[in-house]
mmCIF file of N, CA and C in Angstrom:
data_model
loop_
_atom_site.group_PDB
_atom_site.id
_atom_site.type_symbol
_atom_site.label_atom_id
_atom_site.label_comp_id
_atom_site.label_asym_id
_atom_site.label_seq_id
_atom_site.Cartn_x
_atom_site.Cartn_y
_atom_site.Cartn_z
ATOM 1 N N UNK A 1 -13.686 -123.552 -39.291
ATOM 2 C CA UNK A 1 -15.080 -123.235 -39.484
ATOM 3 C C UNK A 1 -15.611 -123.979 -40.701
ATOM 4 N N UNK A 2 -16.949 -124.312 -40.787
ATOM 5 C CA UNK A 2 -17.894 -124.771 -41.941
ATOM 6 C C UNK A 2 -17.239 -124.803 -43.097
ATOM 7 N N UNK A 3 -17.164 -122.827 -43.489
ATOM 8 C CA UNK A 3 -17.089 -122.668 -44.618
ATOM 9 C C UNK A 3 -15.351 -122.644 -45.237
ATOM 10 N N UNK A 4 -14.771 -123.161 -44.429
ATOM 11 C CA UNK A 4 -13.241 -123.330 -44.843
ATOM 12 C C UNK A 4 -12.944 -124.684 -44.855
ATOM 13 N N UNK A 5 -13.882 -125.697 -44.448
ATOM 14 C CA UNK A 5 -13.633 -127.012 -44.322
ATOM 15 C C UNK A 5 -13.577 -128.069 -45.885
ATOM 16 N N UNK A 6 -13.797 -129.294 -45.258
ATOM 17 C CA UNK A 6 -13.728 -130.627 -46.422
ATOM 18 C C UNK A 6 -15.051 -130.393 -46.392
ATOM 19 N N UNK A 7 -16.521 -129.918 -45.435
ATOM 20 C CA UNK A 7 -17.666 -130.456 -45.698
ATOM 21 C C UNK A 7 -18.570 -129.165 -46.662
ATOM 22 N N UNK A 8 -17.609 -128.164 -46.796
ATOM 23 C CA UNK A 8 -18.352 -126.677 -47.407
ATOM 24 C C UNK A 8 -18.992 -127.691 -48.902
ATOM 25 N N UNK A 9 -20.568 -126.597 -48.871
ATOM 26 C CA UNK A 9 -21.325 -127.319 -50.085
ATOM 27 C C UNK A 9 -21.309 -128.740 -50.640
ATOM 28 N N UNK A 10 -21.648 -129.326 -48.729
ATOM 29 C CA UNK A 10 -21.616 -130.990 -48.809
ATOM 30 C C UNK A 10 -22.864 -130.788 -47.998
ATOM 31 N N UNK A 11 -24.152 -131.868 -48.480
ATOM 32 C CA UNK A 11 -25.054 -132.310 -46.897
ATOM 33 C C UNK A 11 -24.769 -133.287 -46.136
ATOM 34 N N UNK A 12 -23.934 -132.685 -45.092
ATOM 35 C CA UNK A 12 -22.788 -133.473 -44.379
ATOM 36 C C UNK A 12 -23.743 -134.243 -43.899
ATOM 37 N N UNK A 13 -25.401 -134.467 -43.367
ATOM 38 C CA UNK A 13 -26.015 -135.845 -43.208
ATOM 39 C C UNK A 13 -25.827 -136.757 -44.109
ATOM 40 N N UNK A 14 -26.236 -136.321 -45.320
ATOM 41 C CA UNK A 14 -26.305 -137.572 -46.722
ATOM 42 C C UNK A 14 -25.018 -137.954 -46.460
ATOM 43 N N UNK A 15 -23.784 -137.058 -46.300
ATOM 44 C CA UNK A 15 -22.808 -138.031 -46.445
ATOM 45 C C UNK A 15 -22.164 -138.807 -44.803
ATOM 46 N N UNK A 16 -22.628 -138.537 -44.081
ATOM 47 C CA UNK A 16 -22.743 -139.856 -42.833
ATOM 48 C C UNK A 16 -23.556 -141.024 -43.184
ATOM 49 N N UNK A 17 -25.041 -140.560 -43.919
ATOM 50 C CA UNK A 17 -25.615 -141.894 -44.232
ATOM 51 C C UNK A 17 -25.258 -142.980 -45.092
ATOM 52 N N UNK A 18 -24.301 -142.150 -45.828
ATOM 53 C CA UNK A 18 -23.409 -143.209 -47.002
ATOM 54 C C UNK A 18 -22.502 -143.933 -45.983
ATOM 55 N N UNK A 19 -21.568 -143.146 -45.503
ATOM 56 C CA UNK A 19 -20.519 -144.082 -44.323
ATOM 57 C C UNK A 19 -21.047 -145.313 -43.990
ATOM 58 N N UNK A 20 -22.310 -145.095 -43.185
ATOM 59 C CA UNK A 20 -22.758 -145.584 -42.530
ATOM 60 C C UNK A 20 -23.166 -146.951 -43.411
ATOM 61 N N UNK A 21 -23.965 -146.768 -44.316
ATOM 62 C CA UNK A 21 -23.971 -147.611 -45.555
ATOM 63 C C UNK A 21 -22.785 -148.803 -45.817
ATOM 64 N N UNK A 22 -21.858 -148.310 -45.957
ATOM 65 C CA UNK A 22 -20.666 -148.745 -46.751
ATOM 66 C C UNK A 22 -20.133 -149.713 -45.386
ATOM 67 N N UNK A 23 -19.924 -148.690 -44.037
ATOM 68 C CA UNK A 23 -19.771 -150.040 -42.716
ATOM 69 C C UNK A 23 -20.619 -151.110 -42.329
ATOM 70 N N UNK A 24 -21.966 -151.097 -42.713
ATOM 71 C CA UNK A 24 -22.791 -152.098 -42.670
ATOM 72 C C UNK A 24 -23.007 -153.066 -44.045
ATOM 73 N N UNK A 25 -22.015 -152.427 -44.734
ATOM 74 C CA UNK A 25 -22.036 -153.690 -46.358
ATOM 75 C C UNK A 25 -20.609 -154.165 -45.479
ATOM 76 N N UNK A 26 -19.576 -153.461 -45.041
ATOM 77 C CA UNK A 26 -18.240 -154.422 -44.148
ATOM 78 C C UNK A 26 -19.053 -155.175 -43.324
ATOM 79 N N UNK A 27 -19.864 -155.171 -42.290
ATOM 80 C CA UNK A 27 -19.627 -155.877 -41.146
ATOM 81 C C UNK A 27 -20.236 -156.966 -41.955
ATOM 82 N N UNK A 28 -21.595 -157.175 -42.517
ATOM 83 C CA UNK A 28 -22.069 -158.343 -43.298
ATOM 84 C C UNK A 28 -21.104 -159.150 -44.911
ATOM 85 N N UNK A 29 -20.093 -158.417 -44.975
ATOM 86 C CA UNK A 29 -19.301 -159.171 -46.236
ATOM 87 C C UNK A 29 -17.960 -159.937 -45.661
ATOM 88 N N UNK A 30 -17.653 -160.802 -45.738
ATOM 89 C CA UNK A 30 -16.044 -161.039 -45.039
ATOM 90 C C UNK A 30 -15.295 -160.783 -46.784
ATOM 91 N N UNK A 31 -15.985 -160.588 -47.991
ATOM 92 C CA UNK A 31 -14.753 -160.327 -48.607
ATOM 93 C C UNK A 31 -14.263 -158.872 -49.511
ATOM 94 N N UNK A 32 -14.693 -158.251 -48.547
ATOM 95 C CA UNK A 32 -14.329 -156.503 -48.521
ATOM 96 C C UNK A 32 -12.859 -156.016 -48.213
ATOM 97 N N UNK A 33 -12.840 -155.215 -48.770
ATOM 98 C CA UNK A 33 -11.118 -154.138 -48.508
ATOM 99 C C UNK A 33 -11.550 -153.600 -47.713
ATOM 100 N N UNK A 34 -11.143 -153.380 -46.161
ATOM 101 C CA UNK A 34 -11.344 -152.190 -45.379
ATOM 102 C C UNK A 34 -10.175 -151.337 -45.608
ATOM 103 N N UNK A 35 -10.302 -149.852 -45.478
ATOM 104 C CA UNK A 35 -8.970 -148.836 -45.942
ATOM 105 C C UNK A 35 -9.764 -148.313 -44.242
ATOM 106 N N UNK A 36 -8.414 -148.112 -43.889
ATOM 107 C CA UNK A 36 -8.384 -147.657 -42.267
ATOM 108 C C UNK A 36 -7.263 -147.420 -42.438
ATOM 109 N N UNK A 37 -7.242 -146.604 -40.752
ATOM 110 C CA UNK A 37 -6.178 -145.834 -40.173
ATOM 111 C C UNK A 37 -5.761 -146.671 -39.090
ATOM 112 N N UNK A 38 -4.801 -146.853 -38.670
ATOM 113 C CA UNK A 38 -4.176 -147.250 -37.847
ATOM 114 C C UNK A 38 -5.002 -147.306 -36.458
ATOM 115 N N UNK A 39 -5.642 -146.174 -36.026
ATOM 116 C CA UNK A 39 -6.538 -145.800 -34.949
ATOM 117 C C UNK A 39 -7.714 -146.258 -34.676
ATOM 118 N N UNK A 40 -8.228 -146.406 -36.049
ATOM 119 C CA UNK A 40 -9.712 -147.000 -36.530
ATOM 120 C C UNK A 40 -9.571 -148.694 -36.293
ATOM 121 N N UNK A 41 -8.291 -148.990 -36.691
ATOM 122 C CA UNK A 41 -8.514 -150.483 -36.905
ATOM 123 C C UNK A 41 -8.007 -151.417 -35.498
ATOM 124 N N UNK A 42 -7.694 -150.556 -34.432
ATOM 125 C CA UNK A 42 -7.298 -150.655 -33.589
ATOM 126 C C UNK A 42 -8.581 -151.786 -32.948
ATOM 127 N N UNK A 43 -7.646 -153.211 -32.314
ATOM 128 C CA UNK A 43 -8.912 -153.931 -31.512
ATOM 129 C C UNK A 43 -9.525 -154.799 -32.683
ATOM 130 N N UNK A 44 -9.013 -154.859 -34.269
ATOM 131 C CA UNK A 44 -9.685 -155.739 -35.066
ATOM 132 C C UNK A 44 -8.668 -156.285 -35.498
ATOM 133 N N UNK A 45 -9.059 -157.303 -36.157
ATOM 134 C CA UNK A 45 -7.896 -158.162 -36.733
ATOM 135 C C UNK A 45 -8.510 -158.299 -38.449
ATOM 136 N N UNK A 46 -7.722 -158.606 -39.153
ATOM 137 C CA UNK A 46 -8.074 -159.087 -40.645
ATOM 138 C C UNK A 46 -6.702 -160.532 -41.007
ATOM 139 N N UNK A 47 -7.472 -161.013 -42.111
ATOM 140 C CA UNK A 47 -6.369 -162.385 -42.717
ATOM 141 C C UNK A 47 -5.058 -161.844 -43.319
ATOM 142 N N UNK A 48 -5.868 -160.588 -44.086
ATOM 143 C CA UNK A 48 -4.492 -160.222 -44.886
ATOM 144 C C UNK A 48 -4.643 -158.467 -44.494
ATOM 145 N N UNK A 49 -3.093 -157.823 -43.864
ATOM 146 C CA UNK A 49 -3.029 -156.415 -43.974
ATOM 147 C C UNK A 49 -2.028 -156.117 -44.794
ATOM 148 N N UNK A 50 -2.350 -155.177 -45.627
ATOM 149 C CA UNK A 50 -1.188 -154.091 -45.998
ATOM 150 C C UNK A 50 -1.422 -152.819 -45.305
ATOM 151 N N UNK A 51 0.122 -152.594 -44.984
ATOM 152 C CA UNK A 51 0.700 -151.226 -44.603
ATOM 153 C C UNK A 51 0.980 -150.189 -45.197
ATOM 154 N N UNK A 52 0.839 -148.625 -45.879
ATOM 155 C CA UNK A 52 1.059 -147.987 -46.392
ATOM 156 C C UNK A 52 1.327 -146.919 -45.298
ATOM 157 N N UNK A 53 2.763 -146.270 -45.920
ATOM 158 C CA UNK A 53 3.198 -145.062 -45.417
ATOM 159 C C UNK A 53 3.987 -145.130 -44.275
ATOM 160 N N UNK A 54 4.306 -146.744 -44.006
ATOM 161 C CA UNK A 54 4.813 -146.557 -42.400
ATOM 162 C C UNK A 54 6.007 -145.697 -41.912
ATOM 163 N N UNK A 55 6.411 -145.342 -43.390
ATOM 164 C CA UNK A 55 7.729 -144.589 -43.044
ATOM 165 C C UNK A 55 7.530 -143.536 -41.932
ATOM 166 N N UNK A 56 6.076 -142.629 -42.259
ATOM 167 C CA UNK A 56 5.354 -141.101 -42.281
ATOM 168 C C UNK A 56 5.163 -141.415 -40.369
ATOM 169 N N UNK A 57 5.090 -142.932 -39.981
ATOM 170 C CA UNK A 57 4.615 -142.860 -38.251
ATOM 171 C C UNK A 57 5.745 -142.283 -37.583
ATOM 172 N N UNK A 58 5.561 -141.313 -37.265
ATOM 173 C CA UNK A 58 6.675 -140.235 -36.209
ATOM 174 C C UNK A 58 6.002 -140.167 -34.654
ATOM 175 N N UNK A 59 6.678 -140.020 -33.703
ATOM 176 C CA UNK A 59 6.138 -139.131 -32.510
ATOM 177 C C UNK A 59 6.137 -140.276 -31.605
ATOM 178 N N UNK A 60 5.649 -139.360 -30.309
ATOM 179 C CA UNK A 60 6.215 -139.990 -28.743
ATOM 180 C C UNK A 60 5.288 -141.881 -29.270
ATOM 181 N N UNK A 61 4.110 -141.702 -29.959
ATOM 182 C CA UNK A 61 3.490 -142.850 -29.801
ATOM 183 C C UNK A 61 3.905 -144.046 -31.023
ATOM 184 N N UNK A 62 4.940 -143.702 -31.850
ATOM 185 C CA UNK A 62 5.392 -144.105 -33.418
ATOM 186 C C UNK A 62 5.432 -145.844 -32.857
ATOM 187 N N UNK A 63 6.310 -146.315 -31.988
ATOM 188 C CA UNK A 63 6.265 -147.498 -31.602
ATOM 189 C C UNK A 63 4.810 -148.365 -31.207
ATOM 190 N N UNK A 64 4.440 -147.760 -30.559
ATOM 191 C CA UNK A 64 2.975 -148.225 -30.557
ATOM 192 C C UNK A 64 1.900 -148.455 -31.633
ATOM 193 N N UNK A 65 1.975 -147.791 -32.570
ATOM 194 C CA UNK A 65 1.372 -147.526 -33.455
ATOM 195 C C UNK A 65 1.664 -148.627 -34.254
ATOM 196 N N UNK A 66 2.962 -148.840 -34.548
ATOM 197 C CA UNK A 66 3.562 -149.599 -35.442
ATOM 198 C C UNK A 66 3.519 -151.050 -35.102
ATOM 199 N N UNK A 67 2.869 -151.430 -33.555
ATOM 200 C CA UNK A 67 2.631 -152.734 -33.049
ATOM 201 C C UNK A 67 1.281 -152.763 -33.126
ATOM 202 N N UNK A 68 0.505 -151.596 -33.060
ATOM 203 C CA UNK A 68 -1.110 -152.195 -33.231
ATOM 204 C C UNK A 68 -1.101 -152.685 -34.828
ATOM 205 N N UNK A 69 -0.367 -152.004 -35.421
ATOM 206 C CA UNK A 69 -0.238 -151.756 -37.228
ATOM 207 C C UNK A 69 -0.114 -153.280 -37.618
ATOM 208 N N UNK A 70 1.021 -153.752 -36.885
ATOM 209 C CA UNK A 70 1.641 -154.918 -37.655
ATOM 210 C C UNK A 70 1.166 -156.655 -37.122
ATOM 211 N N UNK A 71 0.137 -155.641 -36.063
ATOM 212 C CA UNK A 71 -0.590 -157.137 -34.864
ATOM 213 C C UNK A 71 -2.122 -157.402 -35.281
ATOM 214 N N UNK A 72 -2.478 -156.644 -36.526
ATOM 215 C CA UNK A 72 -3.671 -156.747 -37.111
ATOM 216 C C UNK A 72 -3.608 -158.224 -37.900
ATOM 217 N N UNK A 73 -2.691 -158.265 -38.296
ATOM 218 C CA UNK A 73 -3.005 -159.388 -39.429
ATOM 219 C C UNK A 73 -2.824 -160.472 -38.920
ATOM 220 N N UNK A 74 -3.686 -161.717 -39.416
ATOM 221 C CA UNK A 74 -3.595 -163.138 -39.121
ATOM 222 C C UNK A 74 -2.869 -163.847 -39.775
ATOM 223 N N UNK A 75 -3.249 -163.742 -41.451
ATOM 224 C CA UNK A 75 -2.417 -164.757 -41.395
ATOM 225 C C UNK A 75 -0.854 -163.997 -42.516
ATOM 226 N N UNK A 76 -1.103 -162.760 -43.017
ATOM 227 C CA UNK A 76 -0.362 -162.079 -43.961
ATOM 228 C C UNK A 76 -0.138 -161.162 -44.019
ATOM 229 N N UNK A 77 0.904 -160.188 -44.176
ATOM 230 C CA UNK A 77 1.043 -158.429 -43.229
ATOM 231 C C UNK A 77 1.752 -158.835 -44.561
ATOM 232 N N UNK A 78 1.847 -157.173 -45.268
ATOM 233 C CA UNK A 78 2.572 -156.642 -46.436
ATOM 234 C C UNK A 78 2.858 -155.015 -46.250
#
């Protein structure tokens, strides 16, 4: 519920309009950090990725995950 969440005594619009903000300074900059999830970044590519946490990928889909993970980068995976 609402009031047990991350968004309690947030105006969860203002803070979509920031998101929203911050993905439209990415799509127009090529020299931005995107911080994504594995899921999110799924279908994009970047020059340089780092990986954090790969230890933590568990479960029926861990292999998969770990090929979208490591098939992002062009020219440098860390």
């Amino acid at each position: 519920n609402y009031e047990e969440s991350v968004f309690k005594g947030k105006n969860f619009l203002s803070e979509i309009a920031k998101v929203r903000k911050i993905n439209e300074y990415i799509e127009e900059s090529n020299d931005s950090i995107i911080f994504s999830t594995i899921h999110s970044f799924k279908g994009l590519e970047s020059k340089i990725v780092l990986l954090c946490d790969v230890d933590d990928i568990e479960g029926t889909n861990a292999k998969m995950l770990n090929y979208v993970a490591i098939s992002r980068a062009k020219l440098l995976l860390y």
